[in-house]
Every structure is written in structure tokens, then in C-alpha cells.
CSV table of C-alpha atoms and ligand atoms in Angstrom, one decimal:
chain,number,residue,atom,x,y,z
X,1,UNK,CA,130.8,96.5,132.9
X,2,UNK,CA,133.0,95.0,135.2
X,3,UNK,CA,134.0,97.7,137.9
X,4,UNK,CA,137.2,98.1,140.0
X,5,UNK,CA,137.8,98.0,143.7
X,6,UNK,CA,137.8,101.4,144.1
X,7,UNK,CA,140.3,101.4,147.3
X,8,UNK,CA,143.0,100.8,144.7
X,9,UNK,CA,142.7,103.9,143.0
X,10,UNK,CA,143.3,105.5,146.4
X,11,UNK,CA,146.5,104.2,146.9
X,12,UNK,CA,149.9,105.4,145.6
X,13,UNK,CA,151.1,104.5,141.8
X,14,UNK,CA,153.6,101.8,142.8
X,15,UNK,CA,155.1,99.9,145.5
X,16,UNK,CA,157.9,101.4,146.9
X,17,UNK,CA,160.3,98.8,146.2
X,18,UNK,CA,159.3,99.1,143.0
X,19,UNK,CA,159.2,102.9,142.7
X,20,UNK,CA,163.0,102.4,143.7
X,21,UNK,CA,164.1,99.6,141.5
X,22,UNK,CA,162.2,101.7,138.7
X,23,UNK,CA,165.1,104.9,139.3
X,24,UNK,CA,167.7,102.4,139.9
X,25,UNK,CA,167.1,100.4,136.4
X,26,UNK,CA,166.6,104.0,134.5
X,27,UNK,CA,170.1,105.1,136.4
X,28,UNK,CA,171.5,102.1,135.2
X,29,UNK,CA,170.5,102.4,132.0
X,30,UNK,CA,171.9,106.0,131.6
X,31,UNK,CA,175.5,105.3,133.2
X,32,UNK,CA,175.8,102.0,132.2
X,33,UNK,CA,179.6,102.3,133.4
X,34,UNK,CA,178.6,103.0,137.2
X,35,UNK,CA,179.4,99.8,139.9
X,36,UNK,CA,175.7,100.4,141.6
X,37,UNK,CA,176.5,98.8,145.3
X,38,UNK,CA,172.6,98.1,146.6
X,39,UNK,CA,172.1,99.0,150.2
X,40,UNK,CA,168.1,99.5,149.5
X,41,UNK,CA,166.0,96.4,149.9
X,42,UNK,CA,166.3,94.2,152.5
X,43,UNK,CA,167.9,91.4,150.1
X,44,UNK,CA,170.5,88.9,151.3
X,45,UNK,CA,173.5,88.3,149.3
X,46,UNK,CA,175.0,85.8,151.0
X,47,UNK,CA,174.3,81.7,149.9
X,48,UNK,CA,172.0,79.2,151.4
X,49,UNK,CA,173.7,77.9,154.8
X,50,UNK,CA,175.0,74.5,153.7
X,51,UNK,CA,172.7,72.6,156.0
X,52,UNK,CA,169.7,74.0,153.9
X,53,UNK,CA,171.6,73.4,150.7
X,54,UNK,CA,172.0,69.5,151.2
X,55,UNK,CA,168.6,69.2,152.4
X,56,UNK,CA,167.0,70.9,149.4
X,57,UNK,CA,169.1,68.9,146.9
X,58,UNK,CA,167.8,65.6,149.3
X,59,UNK,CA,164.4,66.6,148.7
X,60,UNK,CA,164.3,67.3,145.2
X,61,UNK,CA,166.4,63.5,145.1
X,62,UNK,CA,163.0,62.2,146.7
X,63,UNK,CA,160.7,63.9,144.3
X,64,UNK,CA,163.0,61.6,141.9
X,65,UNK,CA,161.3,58.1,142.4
X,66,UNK,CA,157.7,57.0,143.1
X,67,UNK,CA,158.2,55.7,146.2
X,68,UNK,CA,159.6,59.0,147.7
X,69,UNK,CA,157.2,61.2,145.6
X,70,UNK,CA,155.3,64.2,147.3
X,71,UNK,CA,152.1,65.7,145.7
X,72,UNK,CA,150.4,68.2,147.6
X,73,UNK,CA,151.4,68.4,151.2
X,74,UNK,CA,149.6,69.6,154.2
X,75,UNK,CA,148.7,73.3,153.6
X,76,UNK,CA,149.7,74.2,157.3
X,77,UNK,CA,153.5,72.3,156.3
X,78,UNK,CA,154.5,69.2,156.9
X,79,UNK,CA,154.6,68.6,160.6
X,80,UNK,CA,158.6,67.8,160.5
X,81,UNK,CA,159.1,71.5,160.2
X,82,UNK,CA,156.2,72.9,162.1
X,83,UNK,CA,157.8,70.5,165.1
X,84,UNK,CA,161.0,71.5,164.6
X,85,UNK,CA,159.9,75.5,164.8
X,86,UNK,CA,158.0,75.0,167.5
X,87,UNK,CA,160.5,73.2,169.3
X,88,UNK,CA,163.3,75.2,168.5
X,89,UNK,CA,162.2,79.1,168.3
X,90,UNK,CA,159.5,78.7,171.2
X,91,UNK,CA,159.9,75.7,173.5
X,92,UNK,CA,163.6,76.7,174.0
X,93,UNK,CA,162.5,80.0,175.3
X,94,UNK,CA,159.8,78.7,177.2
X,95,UNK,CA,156.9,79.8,175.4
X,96,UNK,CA,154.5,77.0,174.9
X,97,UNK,CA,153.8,77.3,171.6
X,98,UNK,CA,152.6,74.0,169.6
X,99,UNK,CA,153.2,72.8,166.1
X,100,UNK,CA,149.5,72.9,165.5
X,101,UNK,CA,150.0,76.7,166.2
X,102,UNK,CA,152.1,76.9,163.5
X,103,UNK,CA,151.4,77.8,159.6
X,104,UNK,CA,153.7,77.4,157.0
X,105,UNK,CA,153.5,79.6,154.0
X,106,UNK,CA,155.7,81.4,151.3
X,107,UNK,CA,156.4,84.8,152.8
X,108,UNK,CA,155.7,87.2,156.1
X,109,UNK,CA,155.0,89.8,153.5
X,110,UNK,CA,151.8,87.9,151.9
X,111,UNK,CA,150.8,86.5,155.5
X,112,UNK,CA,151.0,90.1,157.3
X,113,UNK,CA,149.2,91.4,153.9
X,114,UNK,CA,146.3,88.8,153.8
X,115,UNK,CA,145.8,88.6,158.1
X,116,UNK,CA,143.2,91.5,157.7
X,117,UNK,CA,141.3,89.6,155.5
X,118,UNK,CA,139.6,87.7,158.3
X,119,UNK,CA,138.7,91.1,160.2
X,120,UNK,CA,135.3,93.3,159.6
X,121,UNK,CA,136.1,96.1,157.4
X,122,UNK,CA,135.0,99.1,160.3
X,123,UNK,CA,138.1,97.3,162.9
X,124,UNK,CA,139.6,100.1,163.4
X,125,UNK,CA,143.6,100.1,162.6
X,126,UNK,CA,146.3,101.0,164.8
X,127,UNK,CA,150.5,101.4,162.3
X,128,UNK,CA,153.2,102.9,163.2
X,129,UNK,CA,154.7,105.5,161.4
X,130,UNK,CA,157.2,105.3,159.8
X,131,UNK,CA,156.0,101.3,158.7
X,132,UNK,CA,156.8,98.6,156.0
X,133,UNK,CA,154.3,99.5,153.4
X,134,UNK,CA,152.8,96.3,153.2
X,135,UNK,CA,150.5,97.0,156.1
X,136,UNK,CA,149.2,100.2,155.2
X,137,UNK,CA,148.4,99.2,151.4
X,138,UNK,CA,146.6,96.4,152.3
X,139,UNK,CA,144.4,97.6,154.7
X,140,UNK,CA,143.4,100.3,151.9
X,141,UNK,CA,143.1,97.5,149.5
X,142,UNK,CA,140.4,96.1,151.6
X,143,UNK,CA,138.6,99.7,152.2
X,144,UNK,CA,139.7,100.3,155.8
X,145,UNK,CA,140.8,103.7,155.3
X,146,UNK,CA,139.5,107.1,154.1
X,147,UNK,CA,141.2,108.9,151.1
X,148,UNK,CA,144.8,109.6,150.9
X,149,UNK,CA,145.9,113.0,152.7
X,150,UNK,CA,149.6,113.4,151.7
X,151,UNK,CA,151.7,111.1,153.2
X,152,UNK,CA,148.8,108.9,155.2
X,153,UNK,CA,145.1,107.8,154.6
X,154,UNK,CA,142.1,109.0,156.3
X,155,UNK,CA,141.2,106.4,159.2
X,156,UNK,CA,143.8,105.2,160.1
X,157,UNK,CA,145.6,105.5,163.8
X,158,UNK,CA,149.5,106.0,163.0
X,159,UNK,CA,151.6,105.1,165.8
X,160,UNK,CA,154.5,107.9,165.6
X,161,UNK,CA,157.9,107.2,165.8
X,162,UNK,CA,160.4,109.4,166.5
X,163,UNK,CA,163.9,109.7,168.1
X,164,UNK,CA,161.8,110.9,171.7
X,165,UNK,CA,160.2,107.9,172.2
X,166,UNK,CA,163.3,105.7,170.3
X,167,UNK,CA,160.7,104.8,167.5
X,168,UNK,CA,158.8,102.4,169.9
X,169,UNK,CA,155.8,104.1,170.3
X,170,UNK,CA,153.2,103.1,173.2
X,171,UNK,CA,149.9,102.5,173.5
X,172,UNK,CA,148.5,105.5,175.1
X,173,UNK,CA,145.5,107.7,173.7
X,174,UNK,CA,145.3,105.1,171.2
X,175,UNK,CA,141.9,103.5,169.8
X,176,UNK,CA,142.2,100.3,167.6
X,177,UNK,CA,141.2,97.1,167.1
X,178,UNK,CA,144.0,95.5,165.3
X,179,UNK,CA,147.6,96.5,165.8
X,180,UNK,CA,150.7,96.2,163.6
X,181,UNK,CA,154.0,96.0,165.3
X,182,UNK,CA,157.6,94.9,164.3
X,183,UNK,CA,160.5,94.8,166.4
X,184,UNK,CA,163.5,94.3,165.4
X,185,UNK,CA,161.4,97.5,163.4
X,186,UNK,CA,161.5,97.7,159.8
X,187,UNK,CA,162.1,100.5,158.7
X,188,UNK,CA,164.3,101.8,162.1
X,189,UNK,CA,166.1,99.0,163.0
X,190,UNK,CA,164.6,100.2,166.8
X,191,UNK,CA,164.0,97.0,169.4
X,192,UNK,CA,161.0,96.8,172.1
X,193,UNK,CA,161.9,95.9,175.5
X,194,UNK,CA,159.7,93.4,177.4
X,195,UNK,CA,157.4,96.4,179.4
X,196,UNK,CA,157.5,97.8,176.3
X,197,UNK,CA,155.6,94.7,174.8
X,198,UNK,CA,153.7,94.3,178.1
X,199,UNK,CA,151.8,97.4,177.8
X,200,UNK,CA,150.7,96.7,174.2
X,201,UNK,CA,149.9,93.0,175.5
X,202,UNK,CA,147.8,94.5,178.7
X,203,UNK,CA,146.5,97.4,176.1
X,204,UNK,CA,145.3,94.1,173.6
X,205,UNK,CA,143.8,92.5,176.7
X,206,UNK,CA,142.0,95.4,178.1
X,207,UNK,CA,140.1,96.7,174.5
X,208,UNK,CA,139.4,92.9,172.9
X,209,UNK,CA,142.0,94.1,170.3
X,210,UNK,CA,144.5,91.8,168.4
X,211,UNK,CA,148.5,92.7,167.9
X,212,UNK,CA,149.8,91.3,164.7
X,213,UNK,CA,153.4,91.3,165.4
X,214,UNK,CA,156.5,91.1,162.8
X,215,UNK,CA,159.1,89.5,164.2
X,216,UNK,CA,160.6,88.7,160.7
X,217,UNK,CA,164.1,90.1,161.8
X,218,UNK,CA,164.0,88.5,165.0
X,219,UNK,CA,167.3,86.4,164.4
X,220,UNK,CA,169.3,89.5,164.2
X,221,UNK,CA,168.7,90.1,167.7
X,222,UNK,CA,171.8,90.0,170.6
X,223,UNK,CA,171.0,91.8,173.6
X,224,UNK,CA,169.7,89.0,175.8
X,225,UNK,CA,166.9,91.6,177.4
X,226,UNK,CA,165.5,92.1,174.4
X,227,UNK,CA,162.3,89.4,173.8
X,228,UNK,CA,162.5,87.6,170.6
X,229,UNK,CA,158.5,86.6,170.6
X,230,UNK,CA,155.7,88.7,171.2
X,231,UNK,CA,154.4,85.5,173.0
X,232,UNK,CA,157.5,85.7,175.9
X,233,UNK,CA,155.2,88.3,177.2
X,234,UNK,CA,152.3,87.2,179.5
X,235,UNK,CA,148.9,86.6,178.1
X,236,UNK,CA,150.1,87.6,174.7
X,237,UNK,CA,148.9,84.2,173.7
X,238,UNK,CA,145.6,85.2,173.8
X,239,UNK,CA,145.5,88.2,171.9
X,240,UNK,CA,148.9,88.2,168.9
X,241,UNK,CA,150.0,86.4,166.1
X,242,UNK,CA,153.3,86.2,165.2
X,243,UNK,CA,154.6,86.6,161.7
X,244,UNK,CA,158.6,85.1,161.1
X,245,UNK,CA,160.5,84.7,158.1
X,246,UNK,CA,163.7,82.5,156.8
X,247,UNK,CA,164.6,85.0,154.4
X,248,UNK,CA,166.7,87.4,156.5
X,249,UNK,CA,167.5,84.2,158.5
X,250,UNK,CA,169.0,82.0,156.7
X,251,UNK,CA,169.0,83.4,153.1
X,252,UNK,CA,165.6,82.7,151.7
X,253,UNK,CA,164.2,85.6,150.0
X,254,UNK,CA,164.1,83.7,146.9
X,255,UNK,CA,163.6,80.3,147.7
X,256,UNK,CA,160.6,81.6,149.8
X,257,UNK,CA,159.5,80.0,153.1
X,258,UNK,CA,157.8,81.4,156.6
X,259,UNK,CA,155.6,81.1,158.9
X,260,UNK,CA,153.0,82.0,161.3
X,261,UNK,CA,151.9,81.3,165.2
X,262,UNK,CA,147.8,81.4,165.3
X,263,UNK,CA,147.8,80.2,169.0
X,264,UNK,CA,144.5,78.4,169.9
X,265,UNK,CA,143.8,80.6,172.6
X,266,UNK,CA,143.1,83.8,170.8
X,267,UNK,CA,139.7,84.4,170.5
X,268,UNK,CA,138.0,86.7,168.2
X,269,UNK,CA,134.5,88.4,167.8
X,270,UNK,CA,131.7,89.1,165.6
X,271,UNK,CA,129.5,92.0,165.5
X,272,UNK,CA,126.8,89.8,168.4
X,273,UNK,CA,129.7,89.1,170.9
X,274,UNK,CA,130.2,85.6,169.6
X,275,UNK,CA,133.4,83.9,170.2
X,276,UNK,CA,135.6,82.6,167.3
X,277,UNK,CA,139.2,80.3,167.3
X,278,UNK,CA,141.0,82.8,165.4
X,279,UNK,CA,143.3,79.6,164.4
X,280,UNK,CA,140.4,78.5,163.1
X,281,UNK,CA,139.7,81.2,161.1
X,282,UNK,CA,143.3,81.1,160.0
X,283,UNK,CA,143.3,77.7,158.7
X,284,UNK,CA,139.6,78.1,157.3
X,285,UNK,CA,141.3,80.8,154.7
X,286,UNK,CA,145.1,78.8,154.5
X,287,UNK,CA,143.5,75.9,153.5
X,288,UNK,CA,141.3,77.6,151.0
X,289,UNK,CA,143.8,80.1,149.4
X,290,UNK,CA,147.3,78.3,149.8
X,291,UNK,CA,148.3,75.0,149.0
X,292,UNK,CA,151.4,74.8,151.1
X,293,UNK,CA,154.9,75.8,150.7
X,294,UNK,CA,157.1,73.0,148.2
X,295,UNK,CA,158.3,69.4,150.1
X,296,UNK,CA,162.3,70.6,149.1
X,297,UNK,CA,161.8,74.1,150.7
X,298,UNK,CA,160.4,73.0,153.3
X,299,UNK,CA,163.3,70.2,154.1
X,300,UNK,CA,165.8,73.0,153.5
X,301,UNK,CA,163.8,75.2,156.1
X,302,UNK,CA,163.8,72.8,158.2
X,303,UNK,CA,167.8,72.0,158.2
X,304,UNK,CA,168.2,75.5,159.9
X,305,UNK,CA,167.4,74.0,162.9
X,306,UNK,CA,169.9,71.1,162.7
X,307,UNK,CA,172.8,71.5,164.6
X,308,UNK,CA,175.5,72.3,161.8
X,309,UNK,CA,173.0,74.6,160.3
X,310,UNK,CA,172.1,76.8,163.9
X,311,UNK,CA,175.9,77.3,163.7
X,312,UNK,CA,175.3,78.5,159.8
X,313,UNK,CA,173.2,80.5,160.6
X,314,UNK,CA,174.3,82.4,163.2
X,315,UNK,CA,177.7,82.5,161.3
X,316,UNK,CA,175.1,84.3,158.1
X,317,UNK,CA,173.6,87.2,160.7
X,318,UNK,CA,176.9,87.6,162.2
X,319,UNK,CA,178.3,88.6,159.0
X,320,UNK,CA,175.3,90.6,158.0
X,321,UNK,CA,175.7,92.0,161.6
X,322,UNK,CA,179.2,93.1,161.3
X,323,UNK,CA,178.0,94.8,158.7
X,324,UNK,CA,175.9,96.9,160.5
X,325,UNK,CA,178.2,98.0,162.8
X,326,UNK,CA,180.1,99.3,160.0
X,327,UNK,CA,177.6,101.3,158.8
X,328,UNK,CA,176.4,102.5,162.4
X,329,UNK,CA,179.8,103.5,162.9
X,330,UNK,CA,180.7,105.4,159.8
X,331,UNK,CA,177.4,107.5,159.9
X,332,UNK,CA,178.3,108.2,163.3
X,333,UNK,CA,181.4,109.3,163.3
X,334,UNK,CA,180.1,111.8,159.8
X,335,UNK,CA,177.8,112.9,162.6
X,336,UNK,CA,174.8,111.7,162.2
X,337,UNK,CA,172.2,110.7,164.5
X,338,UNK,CA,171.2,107.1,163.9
X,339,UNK,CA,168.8,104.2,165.2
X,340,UNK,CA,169.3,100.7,164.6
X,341,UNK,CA,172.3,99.0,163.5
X,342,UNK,CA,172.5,96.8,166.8
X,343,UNK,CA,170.1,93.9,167.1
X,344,UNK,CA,168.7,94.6,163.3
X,345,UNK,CA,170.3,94.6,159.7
X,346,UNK,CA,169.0,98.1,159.5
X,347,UNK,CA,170.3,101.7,160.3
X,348,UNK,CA,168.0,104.5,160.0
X,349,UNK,CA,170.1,107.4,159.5
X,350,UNK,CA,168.6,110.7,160.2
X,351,UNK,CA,170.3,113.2,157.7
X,352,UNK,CA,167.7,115.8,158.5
X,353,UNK,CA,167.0,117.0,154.4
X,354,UNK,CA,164.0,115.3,151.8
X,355,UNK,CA,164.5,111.9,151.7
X,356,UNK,CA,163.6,111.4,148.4
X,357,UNK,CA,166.7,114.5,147.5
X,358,UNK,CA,168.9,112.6,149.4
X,359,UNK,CA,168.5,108.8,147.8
X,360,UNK,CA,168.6,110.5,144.5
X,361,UNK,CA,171.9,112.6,145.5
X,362,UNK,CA,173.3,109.3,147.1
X,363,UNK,CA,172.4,107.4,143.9
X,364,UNK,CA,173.6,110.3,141.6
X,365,UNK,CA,177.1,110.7,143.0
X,366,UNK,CA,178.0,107.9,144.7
X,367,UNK,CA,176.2,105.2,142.8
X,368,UNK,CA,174.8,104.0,145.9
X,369,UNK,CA,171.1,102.9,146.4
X,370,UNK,CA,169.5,103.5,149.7
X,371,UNK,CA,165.7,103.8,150.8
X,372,UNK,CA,164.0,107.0,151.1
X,373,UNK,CA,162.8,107.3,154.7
X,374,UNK,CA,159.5,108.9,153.6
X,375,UNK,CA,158.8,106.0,151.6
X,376,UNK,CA,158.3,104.5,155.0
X,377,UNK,CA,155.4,107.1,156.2
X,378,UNK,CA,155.4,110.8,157.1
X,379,UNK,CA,157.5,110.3,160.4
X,380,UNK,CA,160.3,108.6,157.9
X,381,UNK,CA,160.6,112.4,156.4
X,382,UNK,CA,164.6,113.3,156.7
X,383,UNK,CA,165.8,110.0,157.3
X,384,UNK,CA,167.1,107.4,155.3
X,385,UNK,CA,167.1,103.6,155.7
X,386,UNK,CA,170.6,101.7,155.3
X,387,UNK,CA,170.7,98.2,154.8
X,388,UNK,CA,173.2,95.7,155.5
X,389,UNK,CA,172.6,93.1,153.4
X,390,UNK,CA,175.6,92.7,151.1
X,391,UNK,CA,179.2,91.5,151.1
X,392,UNK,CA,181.8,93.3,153.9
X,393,UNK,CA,183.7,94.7,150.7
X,394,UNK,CA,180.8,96.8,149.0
X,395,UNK,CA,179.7,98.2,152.4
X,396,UNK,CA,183.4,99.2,152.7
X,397,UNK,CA,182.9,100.8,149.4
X,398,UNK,CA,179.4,102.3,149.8
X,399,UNK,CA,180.4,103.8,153.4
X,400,UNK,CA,183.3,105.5,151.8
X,401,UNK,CA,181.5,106.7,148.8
X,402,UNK,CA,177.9,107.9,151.1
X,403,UNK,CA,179.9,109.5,153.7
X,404,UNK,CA,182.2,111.2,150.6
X,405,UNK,CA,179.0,112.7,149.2
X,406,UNK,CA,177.0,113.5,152.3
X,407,UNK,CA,180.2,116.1,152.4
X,408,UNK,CA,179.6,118.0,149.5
F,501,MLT,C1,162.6,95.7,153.1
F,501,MLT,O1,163.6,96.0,152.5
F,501,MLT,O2,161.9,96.4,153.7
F,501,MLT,C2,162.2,94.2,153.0
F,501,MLT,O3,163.2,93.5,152.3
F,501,MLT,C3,161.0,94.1,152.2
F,501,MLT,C4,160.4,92.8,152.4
F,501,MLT,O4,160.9,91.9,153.2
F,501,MLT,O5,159.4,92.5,151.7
């Protein structure tokens, strides 16, 4: 009889993306007459920068003829746009991250979901709560936690947020050996200043522990004290890894592309004391499980960097930022107390009623989709998350229609 991995009868039915795409289709399908604006998912709208365009339609022209062919390519990337990365998002800032630091791969949402495969199942995990899901699940998946209580899992340390501490929760009374964090923050939108980052740093330092650090909204950020890598901090190098994505960069969320900075200083343990490259370990299970991202993605990833498309680019999260503003000041101004929205595509809007109620009310009369804060953890309860990711005209629309039927 072939049995299950029991942890996944511990977790929750669906995904929550999927929970909400489920009510949306099912809405749909009952008012087939209602213009649905999507503010829910974190999904671009807006076209590949041109840059990346030309060079994807270059690369698939050199997959046309033998001599220009690509089979497999190297399963870290090809070192064009590892060197280009490093150069360009580290170098610049002087952080002396390497191209050999880097790993190429499909998604910061499989790479922050596998990481905890190379970690004992007892390390003890430190999330913040509210959290993108993808943390959580797969550190149940892989039998880290207790049963489900409510909201949360046995065994787990959750990191609260909350509007006291501006949804960057510290390090203190905590116990962990592995640490998610995510600023810009999905689900809150909330930034972490440099002492901020510091203390998690000297807190990693101190208790042997790793940080595994999201910094997949990183290019949305504008405030020029606000660090943009976990490894502008001192001795972060030793004990993070940094997770970055080009889909809420430059547009990718389909054509899939990301990467992630092992540095070759961090060293991890085993159960005697002995020391371990953890980019070692990281390329051990790359190279086994992943056989690199495709030769014309990666040439359009790589065009970000070029000069036309840095200028693209920034012209994309501007728009996407404008957005935000928008949204930050219409839910202000209906009076409602709101994080993010500045630095991040994200407002978390804090309407103080079930969340659940409140996406199904928003989607009932206004025809607008939104995320459920409590879909984002227990602390998430009463909010709701807005996104900007859609054209200036239908956030026009949707602000207008949400603030309309927040009023009745
Ligand atoms: C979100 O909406 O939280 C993100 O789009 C999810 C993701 O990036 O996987």
C-alpha cells in the first residue's frame, strides 16, 4: 500500500491563491455580466519592458540554427546573467557579492519553498505573522510543525506583526534556527530599516541561525535609507540568503525567471558540530533537481540590466507605484488606517471586520477582488491586502467602487 506524507493532511484544503481564484471563477460564472477589476494576486499587467522583449525574440532567433543552438545550459544560469546580477544589484551597492554566489532558477516562490529542504527536520522555525503562505506550507510539507491549531501550526515561532511594532517585528524572546523575512513585506507592504536588519543579522550571528530573506519586491523600493539587500548589513553574508525575483520587476510572472545569493561564506551545521558550505549544499540539490532556467529567458532577464532597459524598468514600478499611491490615498482619506503603499506594490488596509466578510462583500458589490488578510496568518485578521498591479484606469475604477461599498 503506498502511504501518504501525512504532513499534507495537516495543512489547509487549498492554496490561497487558489481558494481565491476558486470564488472569483464561481462569481464569474454566476454574473457573467460583472467587469471583475483584480486587485488580489500580486500579478503584473503591464508588457515585457522592450529591452527584455528584443532579447527574448534574439534568443529564440539563436535556438534557430545549429551553430547558435543551446541544449541544456548551466543549472546555476549562464554566467552572462549571473555577472550582470551580481554586478548590477550588488556591486553597485557595495556588497561584494559574486556571480558564483548566484543561482538562477524559475521562481522565488519554488526557491523560498524548497531552501528548507537542506535543513534537519527538528530546526526550529522562526515566520512572521501575517506571511506569504508559501513558507508556512512548506515547512508543514516537510513535517516541521505540529498539528494545525486554527489559524497557525503547532511548532512553529510566529513573528507578530502588528500596527505597534509597524509589522517589522524583532528578534527578541525569539528561539529559531531558520528565519523567514521579507521586506518590502508581503503581505503589508511594511519596509525594515538598516538596525532593523542589524539586529536580526547580530541575532543570526549570535544563535548559529540562518535568515532566509525575500527581497522579491525589492525594486519597488525609494526611500534611499531603506536597504535593498539583506547582505548591505554587516556580517549578513555569513549567515542569509537572499531570494529576488524579475516578476514584479520587470513583468515576468509568466515568463518565469529568479534568482538566489548562497554566499560562500555561510556556513552550516550538522547534528556533530561539523561545518558545511551552505552554497555547496545549494548547488548539490540545484544541480540535482533543476536543470536551469531556458537560454531566451534568461537573455531577456538579462536585458533588464542594459541601459534602455534600467530605464524600462523603473518607468514599469513607477507606474505600478503611482498606483499605489492611489490606493494609499483613497483608503486614507475613507479613513482607514493603512501600511504599505510606499516603497511596495502593496497596501494593507486595516478595515477592522472578518476578512474573509469583507473580500466577499468587496467582491459581491463592487465586483472587486482583493486578498483576505487572514489568509495571510492570524495577525492578517481585519485587514485586507490591496494590490497594485493593474492599469491606472481600473484602480481608478476599483478605488471608486471599494471605497463606495466600504460605505454601505
Ligand atoms: C502574492 O500576491 O502574494 C504574490 O503574487 C504571490 C506570489 O508571488 O507567488
Amino acid at each position: 500500500m503506498i502511504q501518504i506524507n501525512e504532513n499534507y493532511t495537516k495543512l489547509q484544503a487549498s492554496y490561497l491563491f487558489v481558494e481565491i481564484a476558486r470564488k472569483v471563477a464561481e462569481f464569474q460564472k454566476n454574473h457573467p455580466e460583472k467587469d471583475i477589476i483584480k486587485m488580489g494576486i500580486g500579478d503584473v499587467t503591464k508588457p515585457l519592458p522592450e529591452a527584455c522583449l528584443k532579447a527574448f525574440h534574439d534568443g529564440v532567433d539563436e535556438l534557430a540554427s545549429e551553430a547558435s543552438f543551446k541544449g541544456y545550459g548551466p543549472e546555476k544560469g549562464y554566467e552572462f546573467l549571473r555577472q550582470a546580477i551580481a554586478e548590477n544589484d550588488f556591486q553597485s551597492r557595495g556588497v561584494s557579492i559574486t556571480a558564483n554566489d548566484i543561482f538562477v532558477s524559475d521562481g522565488a516562490k519554488c526557491d523560498t519553498g524548497n531552501f528548507q529542504e537542506l535543513f534537519s527536520t527538528s530546526a526550529s522555525i522562526a515566520i512572521p505573522d501575517p506571511v506569504y503562505p508559501v513558507y508556512v506550507d512548506t515547512n508543514v510539507m516537510a513535517g516541521r510543525s505540529g498539528k494545525a491549531m486554527g489559524a497557525r501550526y503547532e511548532g512553529f515561532n510566529y513573528l507578530e506583526g502588528s500596527e505597534e511594532n509597524g509589522f517589522v517585528p524583532g528578534p527578541k524572546g525569539v528561539k529559531a534556527d531558520l528565519i523567514y523575512l521579507c521586506y518590502p513585506n508581503n503581505p503589508t507592504g511594511a519596509v525594515a530599516s538598516r538596525a532593523q536588519l542589524q539586529e536580526w543579522v547580530d541575532y543570526a550571528i549570535a544563535n548559529k541561525a540562518l535568515i532566509l530573506f525575500d527581497a522579491a519586491y525589492e525594486a519597488f523600493i525609494r526611500d534611499p535609507e531603506i536597504p535593498h539587500s539583506i547582505f548591505e548589513i554587516p556580517g549578513a553574508e555569513k549567515v542569509a540568503v537572499e531570494f529576488r525575483s524579475f516578476s514584479k520587476t520587470a513583468g515576468f510572472t509568466g515568463t518565469r525567471c529568479a534568482y538566489t545569493v548562497v554566499p560562500s561564506a555561510c556556513i552550516v551545521w550538522d547534528s556533530e558540530g561539523n561545518e558545511y558550505s551552505l552554497q555547496n549544499l545549494w548547488n548539490r540539490r540545484h544541480s540535482t533537481k533543476f536543470n536551469g532556467v531556458s537560454y531566451p529567458v534568461q537573455k531577456a532577464a538579462a536585458a533588464i540590466y542594459s541601459e534602455e532597459g534600467k530605464i524600462q524598468v523603473r518607468g514599469l514600478i513607477d507606474y505600478y507605484l503611482n498606483n499605489a499611491s492611489i490606493i494609499l490615498k483613497k483608503m486614507k482619506e475613507a479613513g482607514y488606517s493603512c501600511t504599505g503603499g510606499v516603497n511596495s506594490p502593496y497596501i494593507w488596509v486595516n478595515t477592522g471586520k472578518d476578512s474573509w466578510e469583507t473580500f466577499d462583500m468587496i467582491l459581491n458589490k463592487a465586483a472587486v477582488v482583493l486578498t483576505p488578510g487572514s489568509g495571510f496568518g492570524q495577525c492578517g485578521e481585519g485587514y485586507i491586502r490591496i494590490s497594485a498591479f493593474n492599469s491606472l484606469e481600473n484602480v481608478m475604477q476599483a478605488m471608486d467602487r471599494i471605497t463606495q461599498a466600504l460605505k454601505n
